[in-house]
Short mmCIF file of N, CA and C and ligand atoms in Angstrom, two decimals:
data_model
loop_
_atom_site.label_atom_id
_atom_site.label_comp_id
_atom_site.label_asym_id
_atom_site.label_seq_id
_atom_site.Cartn_x
_atom_site.Cartn_y
_atom_site.Cartn_z
N MET A 1253 -22.34 -263.86 -82.61
CA MET A 1253 -23.08 -265.03 -83.08
C MET A 1253 -22.68 -266.26 -82.25
N ALA A 1254 -23.60 -267.17 -82.10
CA ALA A 1254 -23.29 -268.41 -81.41
C ALA A 1254 -22.23 -269.17 -82.21
N GLY A 1255 -21.27 -269.72 -81.49
CA GLY A 1255 -20.26 -270.52 -82.17
C GLY A 1255 -20.86 -271.85 -82.57
N ASP A 1256 -20.70 -272.24 -83.81
CA ASP A 1256 -21.20 -273.54 -84.23
C ASP A 1256 -20.49 -274.62 -83.42
N ASN A 1257 -21.27 -275.55 -82.92
CA ASN A 1257 -20.72 -276.65 -82.14
C ASN A 1257 -20.00 -276.20 -80.86
N CYS A 1258 -20.35 -275.02 -80.37
CA CYS A 1258 -19.77 -274.56 -79.12
C CYS A 1258 -20.62 -275.09 -77.96
N ILE A 1259 -19.98 -275.90 -77.12
CA ILE A 1259 -20.72 -276.57 -76.04
C ILE A 1259 -21.32 -275.56 -75.06
N PHE A 1260 -20.62 -274.46 -74.82
CA PHE A 1260 -21.15 -273.49 -73.86
C PHE A 1260 -22.29 -272.67 -74.49
N CYS A 1261 -22.25 -272.43 -75.79
CA CYS A 1261 -23.41 -271.81 -76.44
C CYS A 1261 -24.62 -272.74 -76.31
N LYS A 1262 -24.39 -274.05 -76.38
CA LYS A 1262 -25.50 -275.00 -76.24
C LYS A 1262 -26.04 -275.00 -74.82
N ILE A 1263 -25.18 -274.81 -73.84
CA ILE A 1263 -25.66 -274.69 -72.46
C ILE A 1263 -26.48 -273.41 -72.31
N VAL A 1264 -26.00 -272.31 -72.90
CA VAL A 1264 -26.76 -271.04 -72.84
C VAL A 1264 -28.14 -271.24 -73.47
N ALA A 1265 -28.18 -271.95 -74.59
CA ALA A 1265 -29.44 -272.15 -75.32
C ALA A 1265 -30.32 -273.21 -74.67
N GLY A 1266 -29.80 -273.91 -73.66
CA GLY A 1266 -30.58 -274.97 -73.02
C GLY A 1266 -30.62 -276.25 -73.82
N GLU A 1267 -29.74 -276.35 -74.81
CA GLU A 1267 -29.74 -277.54 -75.68
C GLU A 1267 -29.03 -278.72 -75.03
N ILE A 1268 -28.10 -278.43 -74.13
CA ILE A 1268 -27.53 -279.50 -73.30
C ILE A 1268 -27.64 -279.06 -71.85
N PRO A 1269 -27.84 -280.01 -70.94
CA PRO A 1269 -28.10 -279.64 -69.55
C PRO A 1269 -26.85 -279.18 -68.81
N ALA A 1270 -27.08 -278.35 -67.83
CA ALA A 1270 -25.99 -277.94 -66.93
C ALA A 1270 -26.64 -277.59 -65.60
N ALA A 1271 -25.87 -277.76 -64.53
CA ALA A 1271 -26.36 -277.42 -63.19
C ALA A 1271 -26.17 -275.91 -62.99
N LYS A 1272 -27.16 -275.15 -63.45
CA LYS A 1272 -27.04 -273.68 -63.39
C LYS A 1272 -27.23 -273.18 -61.97
N ILE A 1273 -26.43 -272.20 -61.60
CA ILE A 1273 -26.56 -271.63 -60.27
C ILE A 1273 -26.89 -270.15 -60.30
N TYR A 1274 -26.74 -269.53 -61.45
CA TYR A 1274 -27.08 -268.11 -61.59
C TYR A 1274 -27.25 -267.82 -63.07
N GLU A 1275 -28.18 -266.93 -63.40
CA GLU A 1275 -28.24 -266.42 -64.76
C GLU A 1275 -28.90 -265.06 -64.78
N ASP A 1276 -28.48 -264.26 -65.73
CA ASP A 1276 -29.13 -262.97 -65.95
C ASP A 1276 -29.09 -262.70 -67.45
N GLY A 1277 -29.36 -261.50 -67.85
CA GLY A 1277 -29.46 -261.19 -69.27
C GLY A 1277 -28.16 -261.32 -70.04
N ARG A 1278 -27.04 -261.27 -69.33
CA ARG A 1278 -25.75 -261.28 -70.02
C ARG A 1278 -24.88 -262.47 -69.69
N ALA A 1279 -25.16 -263.14 -68.56
CA ALA A 1279 -24.24 -264.19 -68.09
C ALA A 1279 -25.00 -265.38 -67.54
N VAL A 1280 -24.31 -266.53 -67.56
CA VAL A 1280 -24.83 -267.76 -66.97
C VAL A 1280 -23.69 -268.38 -66.14
N ALA A 1281 -24.03 -268.89 -64.96
CA ALA A 1281 -23.05 -269.61 -64.14
C ALA A 1281 -23.59 -271.00 -63.86
N PHE A 1282 -22.70 -271.98 -63.93
CA PHE A 1282 -23.11 -273.38 -63.71
C PHE A 1282 -21.92 -274.15 -63.16
N ARG A 1283 -22.22 -275.33 -62.61
CA ARG A 1283 -21.17 -276.14 -61.99
C ARG A 1283 -20.31 -276.81 -63.06
N ASP A 1284 -19.00 -276.78 -62.83
CA ASP A 1284 -18.09 -277.47 -63.74
C ASP A 1284 -18.36 -278.98 -63.65
N ILE A 1285 -18.35 -279.65 -64.79
CA ILE A 1285 -18.67 -281.08 -64.84
C ILE A 1285 -17.56 -281.92 -64.21
N ASN A 1286 -16.37 -281.34 -64.10
CA ASN A 1286 -15.21 -282.06 -63.56
C ASN A 1286 -14.55 -281.19 -62.49
N PRO A 1287 -15.23 -281.08 -61.33
CA PRO A 1287 -14.82 -280.06 -60.35
C PRO A 1287 -13.43 -280.33 -59.76
N GLN A 1288 -12.67 -279.25 -59.62
CA GLN A 1288 -11.31 -279.31 -59.07
C GLN A 1288 -11.25 -278.78 -57.64
N ALA A 1289 -12.39 -278.45 -57.09
CA ALA A 1289 -12.49 -277.95 -55.71
C ALA A 1289 -13.94 -278.15 -55.29
N PRO A 1290 -14.22 -278.09 -53.98
CA PRO A 1290 -15.61 -278.27 -53.54
C PRO A 1290 -16.59 -277.32 -54.24
N THR A 1291 -16.16 -276.09 -54.43
CA THR A 1291 -16.90 -275.18 -55.31
C THR A 1291 -16.09 -275.01 -56.59
N HIS A 1292 -16.69 -275.36 -57.71
CA HIS A 1292 -16.04 -275.10 -59.01
C HIS A 1292 -17.15 -274.75 -60.00
N ALA A 1293 -17.31 -273.45 -60.19
CA ALA A 1293 -18.33 -272.95 -61.12
C ALA A 1293 -17.65 -272.29 -62.30
N LEU A 1294 -18.41 -272.19 -63.37
CA LEU A 1294 -17.96 -271.48 -64.57
C LEU A 1294 -18.94 -270.34 -64.83
N VAL A 1295 -18.42 -269.17 -65.07
CA VAL A 1295 -19.26 -268.02 -65.41
C VAL A 1295 -18.98 -267.66 -66.86
N ILE A 1296 -20.02 -267.65 -67.66
CA ILE A 1296 -19.83 -267.41 -69.10
C ILE A 1296 -20.78 -266.33 -69.59
N PRO A 1297 -20.39 -265.62 -70.65
CA PRO A 1297 -21.32 -264.69 -71.27
C PRO A 1297 -22.32 -265.43 -72.15
N ARG A 1298 -23.53 -264.91 -72.25
CA ARG A 1298 -24.46 -265.49 -73.23
C ARG A 1298 -23.92 -265.33 -74.64
N LYS A 1299 -23.23 -264.22 -74.86
CA LYS A 1299 -22.64 -263.95 -76.17
C LYS A 1299 -21.42 -264.84 -76.39
N HIS A 1300 -21.29 -265.39 -77.57
CA HIS A 1300 -20.10 -266.20 -77.87
C HIS A 1300 -18.89 -265.30 -78.10
N VAL A 1301 -17.93 -265.39 -77.18
CA VAL A 1301 -16.61 -264.76 -77.34
C VAL A 1301 -15.64 -265.91 -77.10
N ALA A 1302 -14.76 -266.18 -78.05
CA ALA A 1302 -13.98 -267.42 -78.00
C ALA A 1302 -12.99 -267.45 -76.84
N SER A 1303 -12.40 -266.33 -76.52
CA SER A 1303 -11.37 -266.30 -75.47
C SER A 1303 -11.18 -264.87 -75.01
N LEU A 1304 -10.42 -264.72 -73.95
CA LEU A 1304 -10.10 -263.37 -73.48
C LEU A 1304 -9.39 -262.59 -74.58
N SER A 1305 -8.50 -263.26 -75.31
CA SER A 1305 -7.77 -262.57 -76.38
C SER A 1305 -8.68 -262.10 -77.50
N GLU A 1306 -9.78 -262.79 -77.67
CA GLU A 1306 -10.72 -262.44 -78.74
C GLU A 1306 -11.71 -261.36 -78.31
N ALA A 1307 -11.73 -261.03 -77.03
CA ALA A 1307 -12.67 -260.02 -76.55
C ALA A 1307 -12.22 -258.64 -77.04
N GLY A 1308 -13.16 -257.89 -77.50
CA GLY A 1308 -12.85 -256.57 -78.05
C GLY A 1308 -13.26 -255.46 -77.10
N GLU A 1309 -13.05 -254.23 -77.56
CA GLU A 1309 -13.38 -253.06 -76.74
C GLU A 1309 -14.86 -253.07 -76.37
N ALA A 1310 -15.69 -253.54 -77.28
CA ALA A 1310 -17.14 -253.56 -77.02
C ALA A 1310 -17.51 -254.56 -75.94
N ASP A 1311 -16.57 -255.43 -75.59
CA ASP A 1311 -16.85 -256.46 -74.57
C ASP A 1311 -16.35 -256.06 -73.19
N GLU A 1312 -15.81 -254.87 -73.05
CA GLU A 1312 -15.21 -254.49 -71.76
C GLU A 1312 -16.21 -254.59 -70.61
N ALA A 1313 -17.38 -254.03 -70.81
CA ALA A 1313 -18.37 -254.06 -69.73
C ALA A 1313 -18.82 -255.49 -69.45
N LEU A 1314 -18.90 -256.28 -70.50
CA LEU A 1314 -19.30 -257.68 -70.33
C LEU A 1314 -18.27 -258.44 -69.50
N LEU A 1315 -17.00 -258.23 -69.78
CA LEU A 1315 -15.95 -258.90 -69.00
C LEU A 1315 -16.02 -258.49 -67.54
N GLY A 1316 -16.26 -257.22 -67.29
CA GLY A 1316 -16.42 -256.76 -65.90
C GLY A 1316 -17.62 -257.41 -65.24
N HIS A 1317 -18.67 -257.56 -66.00
CA HIS A 1317 -19.88 -258.20 -65.46
C HIS A 1317 -19.59 -259.65 -65.06
N LEU A 1318 -18.83 -260.35 -65.90
CA LEU A 1318 -18.50 -261.76 -65.58
C LEU A 1318 -17.76 -261.84 -64.25
N LEU A 1319 -16.86 -260.90 -63.99
CA LEU A 1319 -16.12 -260.93 -62.72
C LEU A 1319 -17.04 -260.62 -61.55
N ARG A 1320 -17.97 -259.70 -61.74
CA ARG A 1320 -18.90 -259.40 -60.65
C ARG A 1320 -19.83 -260.60 -60.38
N VAL A 1321 -20.24 -261.29 -61.44
CA VAL A 1321 -21.06 -262.49 -61.24
C VAL A 1321 -20.23 -263.56 -60.54
N ALA A 1322 -18.94 -263.66 -60.90
CA ALA A 1322 -18.07 -264.63 -60.23
C ALA A 1322 -18.02 -264.34 -58.73
N ALA A 1323 -17.90 -263.09 -58.36
CA ALA A 1323 -17.86 -262.72 -56.94
C ALA A 1323 -19.18 -263.07 -56.26
N ARG A 1324 -20.25 -262.86 -56.96
CA ARG A 1324 -21.57 -263.20 -56.41
C ARG A 1324 -21.71 -264.70 -56.19
N VAL A 1325 -21.28 -265.47 -57.18
CA VAL A 1325 -21.35 -266.93 -57.07
C VAL A 1325 -20.52 -267.40 -55.88
N ALA A 1326 -19.32 -266.84 -55.72
CA ALA A 1326 -18.45 -267.21 -54.60
C ALA A 1326 -19.09 -266.82 -53.28
N ARG A 1327 -19.68 -265.64 -53.23
CA ARG A 1327 -20.33 -265.19 -52.00
C ARG A 1327 -21.49 -266.12 -51.66
N ASP A 1328 -22.31 -266.44 -52.68
CA ASP A 1328 -23.47 -267.31 -52.45
C ASP A 1328 -23.04 -268.71 -51.99
N ALA A 1329 -21.82 -269.12 -52.39
CA ALA A 1329 -21.31 -270.43 -51.97
C ALA A 1329 -20.65 -270.37 -50.60
N GLY A 1330 -20.59 -269.16 -50.04
CA GLY A 1330 -20.05 -269.02 -48.68
C GLY A 1330 -18.57 -268.72 -48.60
N HIS A 1331 -17.97 -268.25 -49.70
CA HIS A 1331 -16.53 -268.05 -49.74
C HIS A 1331 -16.09 -266.60 -49.66
N ALA A 1332 -17.03 -265.70 -49.35
CA ALA A 1332 -16.66 -264.28 -49.33
C ALA A 1332 -15.55 -264.00 -48.33
N GLU A 1333 -15.63 -264.64 -47.18
CA GLU A 1333 -14.64 -264.38 -46.14
C GLU A 1333 -13.39 -265.24 -46.30
N GLY A 1334 -13.60 -266.52 -46.51
CA GLY A 1334 -12.47 -267.45 -46.56
C GLY A 1334 -11.64 -267.31 -47.82
N GLY A 1335 -12.25 -266.86 -48.88
CA GLY A 1335 -11.53 -266.63 -50.13
C GLY A 1335 -11.82 -267.67 -51.18
N TYR A 1336 -11.42 -267.34 -52.36
CA TYR A 1336 -11.68 -268.17 -53.54
C TYR A 1336 -10.77 -267.68 -54.64
N ARG A 1337 -10.75 -268.39 -55.76
CA ARG A 1337 -9.91 -267.99 -56.88
C ARG A 1337 -10.73 -267.91 -58.15
N THR A 1338 -10.44 -266.90 -58.97
CA THR A 1338 -11.02 -266.82 -60.31
C THR A 1338 -9.88 -267.05 -61.31
N VAL A 1339 -10.19 -267.79 -62.35
CA VAL A 1339 -9.18 -268.15 -63.36
C VAL A 1339 -9.81 -268.03 -64.74
N ILE A 1340 -9.07 -267.43 -65.66
CA ILE A 1340 -9.45 -267.47 -67.07
C ILE A 1340 -8.28 -268.07 -67.83
N ASN A 1341 -8.43 -269.29 -68.29
CA ASN A 1341 -7.40 -269.91 -69.11
C ASN A 1341 -7.53 -269.38 -70.53
N ASN A 1342 -6.39 -269.01 -71.12
CA ASN A 1342 -6.41 -268.46 -72.47
C ASN A 1342 -5.38 -269.17 -73.34
N GLY A 1343 -5.88 -269.93 -74.30
CA GLY A 1343 -4.98 -270.56 -75.26
C GLY A 1343 -4.37 -271.86 -74.77
N PRO A 1344 -3.67 -272.54 -75.67
CA PRO A 1344 -3.18 -273.89 -75.40
C PRO A 1344 -2.20 -273.98 -74.23
N ASP A 1345 -1.29 -273.03 -74.07
CA ASP A 1345 -0.32 -273.13 -72.98
C ASP A 1345 -0.98 -273.02 -71.61
N ALA A 1346 -2.14 -272.38 -71.56
CA ALA A 1346 -2.87 -272.26 -70.30
C ALA A 1346 -3.86 -273.40 -70.11
N GLY A 1347 -3.98 -274.26 -71.13
CA GLY A 1347 -4.87 -275.41 -71.01
C GLY A 1347 -6.32 -275.10 -71.34
N GLN A 1348 -6.57 -274.01 -72.08
CA GLN A 1348 -7.96 -273.74 -72.46
C GLN A 1348 -8.46 -274.85 -73.38
N THR A 1349 -9.60 -275.42 -72.99
CA THR A 1349 -10.16 -276.52 -73.78
C THR A 1349 -11.50 -276.18 -74.41
N VAL A 1350 -12.19 -275.20 -73.84
CA VAL A 1350 -13.48 -274.78 -74.39
C VAL A 1350 -13.33 -273.33 -74.84
N PHE A 1351 -13.57 -273.11 -76.14
CA PHE A 1351 -13.29 -271.80 -76.71
C PHE A 1351 -14.55 -270.93 -76.75
N HIS A 1352 -15.05 -270.72 -75.54
CA HIS A 1352 -16.11 -269.75 -75.24
C HIS A 1352 -15.67 -269.21 -73.88
N VAL A 1353 -15.31 -267.95 -73.83
CA VAL A 1353 -14.63 -267.43 -72.65
C VAL A 1353 -15.41 -267.75 -71.37
N HIS A 1354 -14.68 -268.13 -70.33
CA HIS A 1354 -15.32 -268.51 -69.08
C HIS A 1354 -14.40 -268.20 -67.91
N VAL A 1355 -15.02 -267.80 -66.81
CA VAL A 1355 -14.28 -267.55 -65.56
C VAL A 1355 -14.52 -268.73 -64.65
N HIS A 1356 -13.45 -269.42 -64.28
CA HIS A 1356 -13.56 -270.47 -63.27
C HIS A 1356 -13.66 -269.80 -61.90
N VAL A 1357 -14.52 -270.31 -61.05
CA VAL A 1357 -14.61 -269.86 -59.65
C VAL A 1357 -14.34 -271.10 -58.79
N LEU A 1358 -13.23 -271.06 -58.07
CA LEU A 1358 -12.79 -272.21 -57.28
C LEU A 1358 -12.74 -271.81 -55.81
N GLY A 1359 -13.31 -272.66 -54.96
CA GLY A 1359 -13.27 -272.36 -53.54
C GLY A 1359 -13.62 -273.58 -52.72
N GLY A 1360 -13.48 -273.43 -51.41
CA GLY A 1360 -13.85 -274.52 -50.51
C GLY A 1360 -12.68 -275.36 -50.07
N ARG A 1361 -11.49 -275.03 -50.54
CA ARG A 1361 -10.27 -275.70 -50.07
C ARG A 1361 -9.13 -274.69 -50.22
N ALA A 1362 -8.01 -274.98 -49.53
CA ALA A 1362 -6.84 -274.12 -49.67
C ALA A 1362 -6.25 -274.34 -51.07
N LEU A 1363 -6.05 -273.28 -51.79
CA LEU A 1363 -5.55 -273.36 -53.17
C LEU A 1363 -4.08 -272.99 -53.19
N THR A 1364 -3.28 -273.79 -53.86
CA THR A 1364 -1.84 -273.53 -53.87
C THR A 1364 -1.47 -272.48 -54.91
N TRP A 1365 -0.31 -271.87 -54.71
CA TRP A 1365 0.22 -270.89 -55.66
C TRP A 1365 1.70 -271.13 -55.81
N PRO A 1366 2.29 -271.13 -56.98
CA PRO A 1366 1.63 -270.90 -58.24
C PRO A 1366 0.81 -272.10 -58.69
N PRO A 1367 -0.18 -271.87 -59.56
CA PRO A 1367 -0.96 -273.00 -60.08
C PRO A 1367 -0.07 -273.82 -61.02
N GLY A 1368 -0.47 -275.03 -61.27
CA GLY A 1368 0.34 -275.93 -62.11
C GLY A 1368 0.37 -275.50 -63.55
P1 5GP B 2393 -10.80 -274.62 -69.69
O1 5GP B 2393 -9.82 -275.78 -69.61
O2 5GP B 2393 -11.19 -274.34 -71.13
O3 5GP B 2393 -10.37 -273.40 -68.95
O4 5GP B 2393 -12.07 -275.11 -68.90
C1 5GP B 2393 -13.14 -275.77 -69.47
C2 5GP B 2393 -13.93 -276.35 -68.34
O5 5GP B 2393 -15.20 -276.72 -68.80
C3 5GP B 2393 -13.30 -277.60 -67.71
O6 5GP B 2393 -13.06 -277.38 -66.33
C4 5GP B 2393 -14.35 -278.69 -67.97
O7 5GP B 2393 -14.45 -279.59 -66.89
C5 5GP B 2393 -15.61 -277.90 -68.18
N1 5GP B 2393 -16.57 -278.51 -69.08
C6 5GP B 2393 -16.32 -279.04 -70.29
N2 5GP B 2393 -17.46 -279.49 -70.85
C7 5GP B 2393 -18.45 -279.26 -69.95
C8 5GP B 2393 -19.86 -279.52 -69.96
O8 5GP B 2393 -20.43 -280.05 -70.91
N3 5GP B 2393 -20.55 -279.14 -68.86
C9 5GP B 2393 -19.94 -278.54 -67.79
N4 5GP B 2393 -20.74 -278.21 -66.76
N5 5GP B 2393 -18.63 -278.28 -67.76
C10 5GP B 2393 -17.89 -278.63 -68.81
ZN1 ZN B 2394 -19.98 -270.29 -77.54
#
């Protein structure tokens, strides 16, 4: 079910605008509103899943799909060769602020490790 007052469910529903760069039957990708790299996209499932920890066995294929869409978004942005990073923040210690699972796709600059 859509999460009540979930901002990403509203983006999926078209109720609030987003700069979408890819969508299919299961996933939507759009530009992060506060980009941390020249390419900073978010890949989300149409289905409301609050976090990676909340994803169940029935979501396994969906999680795999999100990663494949992330790779596609990175490739389309020109980062297949140079590289890019995917990130899923989970819970408060990781800084998760939106509780609808999302894969960050970051690219276009050298990314440091470990992340902050
Ligand atoms: P988190 O910290 O939960 O891993 O990441 C949430 C991300 O969503 C942040 O990078 C933030 O900039 C982005 N974000 C929050 N609200 C919106 C919004 O309304 N539109 C877009 N495009 N990105 C958003
Ligand atoms: Zn949601």
